[in-house]
Coordinates of C-alpha atoms in Angstrom, one line a residue:
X33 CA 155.4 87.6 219.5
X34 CA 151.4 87.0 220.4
X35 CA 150.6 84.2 217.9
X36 CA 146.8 84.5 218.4
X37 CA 147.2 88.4 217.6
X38 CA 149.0 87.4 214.8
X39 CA 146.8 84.9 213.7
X40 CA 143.9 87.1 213.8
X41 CA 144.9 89.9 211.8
X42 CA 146.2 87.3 209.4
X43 CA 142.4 86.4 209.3
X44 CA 141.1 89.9 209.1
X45 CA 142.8 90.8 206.4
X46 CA 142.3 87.7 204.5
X47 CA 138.8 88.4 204.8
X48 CA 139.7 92.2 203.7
X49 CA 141.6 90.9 200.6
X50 CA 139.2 88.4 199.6
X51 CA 136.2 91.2 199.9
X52 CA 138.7 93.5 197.7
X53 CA 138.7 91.0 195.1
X54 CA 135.6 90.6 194.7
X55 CA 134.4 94.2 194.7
X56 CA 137.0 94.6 191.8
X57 CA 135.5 91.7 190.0
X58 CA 132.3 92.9 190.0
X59 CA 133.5 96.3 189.2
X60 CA 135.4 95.0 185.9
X61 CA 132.5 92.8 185.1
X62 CA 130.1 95.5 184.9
X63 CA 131.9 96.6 181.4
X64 CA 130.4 96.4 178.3
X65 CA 133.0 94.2 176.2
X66 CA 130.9 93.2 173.3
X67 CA 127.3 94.4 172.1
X68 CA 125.5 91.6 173.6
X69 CA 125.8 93.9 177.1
X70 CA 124.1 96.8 175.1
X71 CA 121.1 94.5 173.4
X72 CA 120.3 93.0 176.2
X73 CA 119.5 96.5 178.0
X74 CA 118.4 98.8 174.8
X75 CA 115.8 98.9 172.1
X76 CA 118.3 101.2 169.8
X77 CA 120.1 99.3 167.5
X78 CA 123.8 99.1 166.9
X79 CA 125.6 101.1 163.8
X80 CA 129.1 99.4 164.4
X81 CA 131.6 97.7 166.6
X82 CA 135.0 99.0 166.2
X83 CA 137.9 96.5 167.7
X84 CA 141.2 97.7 168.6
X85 CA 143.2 97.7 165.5
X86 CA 147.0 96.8 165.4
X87 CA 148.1 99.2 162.7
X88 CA 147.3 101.9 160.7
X89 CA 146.0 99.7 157.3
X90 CA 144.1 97.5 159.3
X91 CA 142.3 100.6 161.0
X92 CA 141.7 102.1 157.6
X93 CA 140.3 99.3 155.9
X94 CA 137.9 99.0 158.6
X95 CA 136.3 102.6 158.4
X96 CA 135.8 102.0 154.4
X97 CA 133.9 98.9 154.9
X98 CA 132.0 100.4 157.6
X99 CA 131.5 104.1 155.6
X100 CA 130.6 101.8 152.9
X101 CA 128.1 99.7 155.0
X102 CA 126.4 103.3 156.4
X103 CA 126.2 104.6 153.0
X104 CA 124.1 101.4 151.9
X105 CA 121.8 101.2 155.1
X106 CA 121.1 105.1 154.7
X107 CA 123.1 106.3 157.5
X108 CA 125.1 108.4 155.0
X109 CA 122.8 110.2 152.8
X110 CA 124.0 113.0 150.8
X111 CA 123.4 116.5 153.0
X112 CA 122.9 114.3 156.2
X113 CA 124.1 116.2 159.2
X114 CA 125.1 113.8 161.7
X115 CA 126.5 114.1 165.3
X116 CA 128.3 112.0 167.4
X117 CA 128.0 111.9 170.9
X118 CA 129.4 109.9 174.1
X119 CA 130.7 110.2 177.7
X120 CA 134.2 111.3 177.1
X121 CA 135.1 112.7 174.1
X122 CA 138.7 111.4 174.7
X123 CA 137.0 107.9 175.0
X124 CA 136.6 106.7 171.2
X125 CA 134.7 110.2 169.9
X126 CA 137.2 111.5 168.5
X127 CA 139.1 108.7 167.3
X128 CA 135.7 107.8 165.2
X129 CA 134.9 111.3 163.6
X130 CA 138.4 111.4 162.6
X131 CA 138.4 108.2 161.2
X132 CA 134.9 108.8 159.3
X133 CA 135.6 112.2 158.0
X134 CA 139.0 111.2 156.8
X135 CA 137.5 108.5 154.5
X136 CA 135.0 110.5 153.5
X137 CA 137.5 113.0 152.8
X138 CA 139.2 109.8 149.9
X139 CA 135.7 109.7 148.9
X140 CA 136.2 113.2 147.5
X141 CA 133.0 114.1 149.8
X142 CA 132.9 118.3 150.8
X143 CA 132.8 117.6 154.7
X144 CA 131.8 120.3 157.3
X145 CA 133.6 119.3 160.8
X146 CA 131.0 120.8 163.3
X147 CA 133.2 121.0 166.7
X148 CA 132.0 122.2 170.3
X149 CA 135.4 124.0 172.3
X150 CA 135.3 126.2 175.8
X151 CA 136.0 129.1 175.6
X152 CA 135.2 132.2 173.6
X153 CA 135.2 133.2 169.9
X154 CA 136.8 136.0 167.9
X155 CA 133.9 137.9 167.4
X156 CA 130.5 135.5 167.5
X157 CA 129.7 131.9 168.6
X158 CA 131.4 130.4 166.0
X159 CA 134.1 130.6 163.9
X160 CA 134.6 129.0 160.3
X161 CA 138.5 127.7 159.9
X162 CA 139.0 126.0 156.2
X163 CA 141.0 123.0 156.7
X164 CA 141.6 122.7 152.8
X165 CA 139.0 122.5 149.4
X166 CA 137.5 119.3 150.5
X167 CA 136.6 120.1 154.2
X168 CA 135.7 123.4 156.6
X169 CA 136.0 123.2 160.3
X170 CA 132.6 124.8 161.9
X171 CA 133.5 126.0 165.8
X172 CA 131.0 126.9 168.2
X173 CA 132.6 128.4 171.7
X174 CA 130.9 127.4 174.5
X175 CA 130.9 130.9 176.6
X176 CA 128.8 132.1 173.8
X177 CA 127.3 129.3 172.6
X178 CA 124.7 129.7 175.8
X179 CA 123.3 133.0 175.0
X180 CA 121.7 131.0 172.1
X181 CA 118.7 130.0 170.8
X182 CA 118.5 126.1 169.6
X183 CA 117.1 127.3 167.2
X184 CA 119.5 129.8 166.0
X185 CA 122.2 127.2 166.1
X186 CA 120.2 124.8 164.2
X187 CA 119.7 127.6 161.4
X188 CA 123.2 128.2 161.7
X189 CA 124.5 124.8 161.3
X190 CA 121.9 123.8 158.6
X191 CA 122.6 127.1 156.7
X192 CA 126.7 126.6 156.5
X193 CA 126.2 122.5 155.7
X194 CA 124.1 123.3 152.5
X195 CA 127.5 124.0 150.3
X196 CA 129.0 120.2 151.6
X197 CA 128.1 117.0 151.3
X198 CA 128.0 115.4 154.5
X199 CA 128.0 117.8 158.1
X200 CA 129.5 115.5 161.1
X201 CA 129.4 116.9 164.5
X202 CA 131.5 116.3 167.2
X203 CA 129.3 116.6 169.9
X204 CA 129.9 117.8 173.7
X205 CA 129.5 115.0 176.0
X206 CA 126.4 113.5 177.4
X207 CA 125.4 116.0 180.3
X208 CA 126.8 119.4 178.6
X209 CA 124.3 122.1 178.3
X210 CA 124.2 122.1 174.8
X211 CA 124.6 118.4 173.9
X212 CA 120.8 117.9 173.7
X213 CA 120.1 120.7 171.1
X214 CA 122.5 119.2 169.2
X215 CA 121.7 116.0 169.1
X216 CA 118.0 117.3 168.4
X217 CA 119.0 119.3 164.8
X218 CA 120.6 116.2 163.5
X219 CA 119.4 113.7 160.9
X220 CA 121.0 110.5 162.2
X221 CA 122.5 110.3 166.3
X222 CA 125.5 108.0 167.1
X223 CA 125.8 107.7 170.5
X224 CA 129.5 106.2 171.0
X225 CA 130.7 104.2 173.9
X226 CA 133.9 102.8 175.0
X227 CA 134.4 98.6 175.9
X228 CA 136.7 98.9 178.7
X229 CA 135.6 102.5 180.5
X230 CA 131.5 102.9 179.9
X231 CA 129.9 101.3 182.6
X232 CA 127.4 99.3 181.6
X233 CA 124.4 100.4 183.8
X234 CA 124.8 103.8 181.6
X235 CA 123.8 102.5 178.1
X236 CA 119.9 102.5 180.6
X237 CA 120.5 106.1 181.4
X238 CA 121.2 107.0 177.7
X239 CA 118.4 105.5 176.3
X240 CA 116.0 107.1 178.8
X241 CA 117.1 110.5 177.4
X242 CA 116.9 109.0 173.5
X243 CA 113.3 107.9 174.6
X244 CA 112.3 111.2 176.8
X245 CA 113.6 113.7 174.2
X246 CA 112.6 111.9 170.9
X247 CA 115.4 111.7 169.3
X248 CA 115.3 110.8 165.5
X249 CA 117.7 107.8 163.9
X250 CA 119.8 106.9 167.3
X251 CA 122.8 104.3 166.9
X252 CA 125.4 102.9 169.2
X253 CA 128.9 103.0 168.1
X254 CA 130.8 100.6 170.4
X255 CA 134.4 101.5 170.5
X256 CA 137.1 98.9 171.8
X257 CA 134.7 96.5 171.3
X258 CA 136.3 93.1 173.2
X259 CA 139.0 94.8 174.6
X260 CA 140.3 93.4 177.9
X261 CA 143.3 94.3 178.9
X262 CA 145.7 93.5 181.5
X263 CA 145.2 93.6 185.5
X264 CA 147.1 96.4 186.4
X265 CA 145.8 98.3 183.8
X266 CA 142.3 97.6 184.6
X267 CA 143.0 98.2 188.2
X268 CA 144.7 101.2 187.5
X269 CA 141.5 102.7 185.2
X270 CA 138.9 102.1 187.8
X271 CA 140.0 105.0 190.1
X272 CA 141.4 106.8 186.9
X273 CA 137.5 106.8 186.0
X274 CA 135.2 106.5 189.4
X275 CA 134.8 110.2 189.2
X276 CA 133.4 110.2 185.6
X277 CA 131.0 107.4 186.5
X278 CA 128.3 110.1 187.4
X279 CA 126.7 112.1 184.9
X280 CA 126.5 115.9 185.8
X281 CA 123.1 117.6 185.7
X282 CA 121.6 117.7 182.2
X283 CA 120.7 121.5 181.4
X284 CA 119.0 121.9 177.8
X285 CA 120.1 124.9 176.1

């Protein structure tokens, strides 16, 4: 064998390896973790923190005192509608609206679950489903949704939530075409982002279209908020997640 051959390719791809490592360092760093990564780079303040929870009790316990916290600061008022918006509605949306709307739900609260889905409708743009007495499930299909108004959806939204208590919707993610007239009819914006998978340079972009669109009562939720889990696993979520990194183009409806 050629030991200088050898011995240079053993250097070259030490150097390769070592650059690899750093580039994923970097890359991990760049997450937000805890909300000290989101007030050092926005003015909108911070409704809640949600860790990961190791059962079922522990996660219920924490929504009360956190429904209960909302309720006090004002974030809650009777007839609110509020929507909640993020990246990915896999990452922490959902898990939060169902978590808030079942407790309001023990509250005895009348709930209207606005919810955004591709596709089209029966008959119109939305369909009402009734989950049971205490809460109806608003739909608006998306293939539909676009040949209307914001206006008509926000006279159609406020018109079905007078009969309930609170209105939560589950908003399409940031960069849908009709994520910004949602988030325009509501009384209080909760703009929910994940600890491990939301980059942290993005919490700049969101705020810039808070700021640009005037947006009433905006809140960060941060979901997963200290998680850090293993290597492989983070490893693994970077290229599960590059493509995702970029918003697509925001078009208004």
């Amino acid at each position: 064998p050629n030991h200088l051959i050898i011995k240079i390719i053993s250097v070259v791809l030490g150097m390769l390896t070592a650059l690899i490592l750093i580039f994923l360092s970097q890359k991990l760093r760049a997450r937000i973790y805890q909300t000290d990564a989101i007030e050092a780079k926005s003015l909108l303040p911070i409704a809640a923190a949600i860790p990961r929870f190791k059962s079922t009790t522990e996660c219920d316990n924490f929504f009360i005192r956190l429904l209960t916290q909302w309720q006090v600061r004002g974030l809650f008022k009777e007839k609110n509608i509020s929507c909640f918006t993020g990246l990915d509605a896999e990452k922490g949306v959902n898990f939060i609206c169902k978590n808030t709307l079942q407790t309001l739900r023990n509250q005895g609260k009348k709930i209207l679950n606005v919810d955004i889905k591709n596709g089209n409708g029966p008959s119109d743009f939305f369909e009402i489903l009734q989950a049971n007495s205490n809460v109806a499930n608003l739909v608006l299909w998306t293939d539909t949704l676009k040949l209307n108004s914001p206006d008509g959806i926000k006279a159609l939204i406020e018109e079905k939530s007078k009969n309930f208590d609170h209105t939560i919707i589950v908003n399409s993610p940031i960069g849908a075409n009709h994520t910004l007239a949602i988030m325009a009819l509501a009384d209080v914006n909760f703009i929910c982002l994940d600890g491990w998978t939301t980059p942290a340079k993005k919490i700049a972009e969101i705020d810039q279209i808070a700021v640009e669109y005037q947006f009433k009562n905006v809140y960060w939720i941060l979901n997963r908020a200290g998680y850090r889990p293993n290597l492989w696993t983070k490893i693994r979520s970077l290229f599960k997640t590059r493509q995702t990194e970029q918003f697509p183009q925001v078009v208004p409806a």
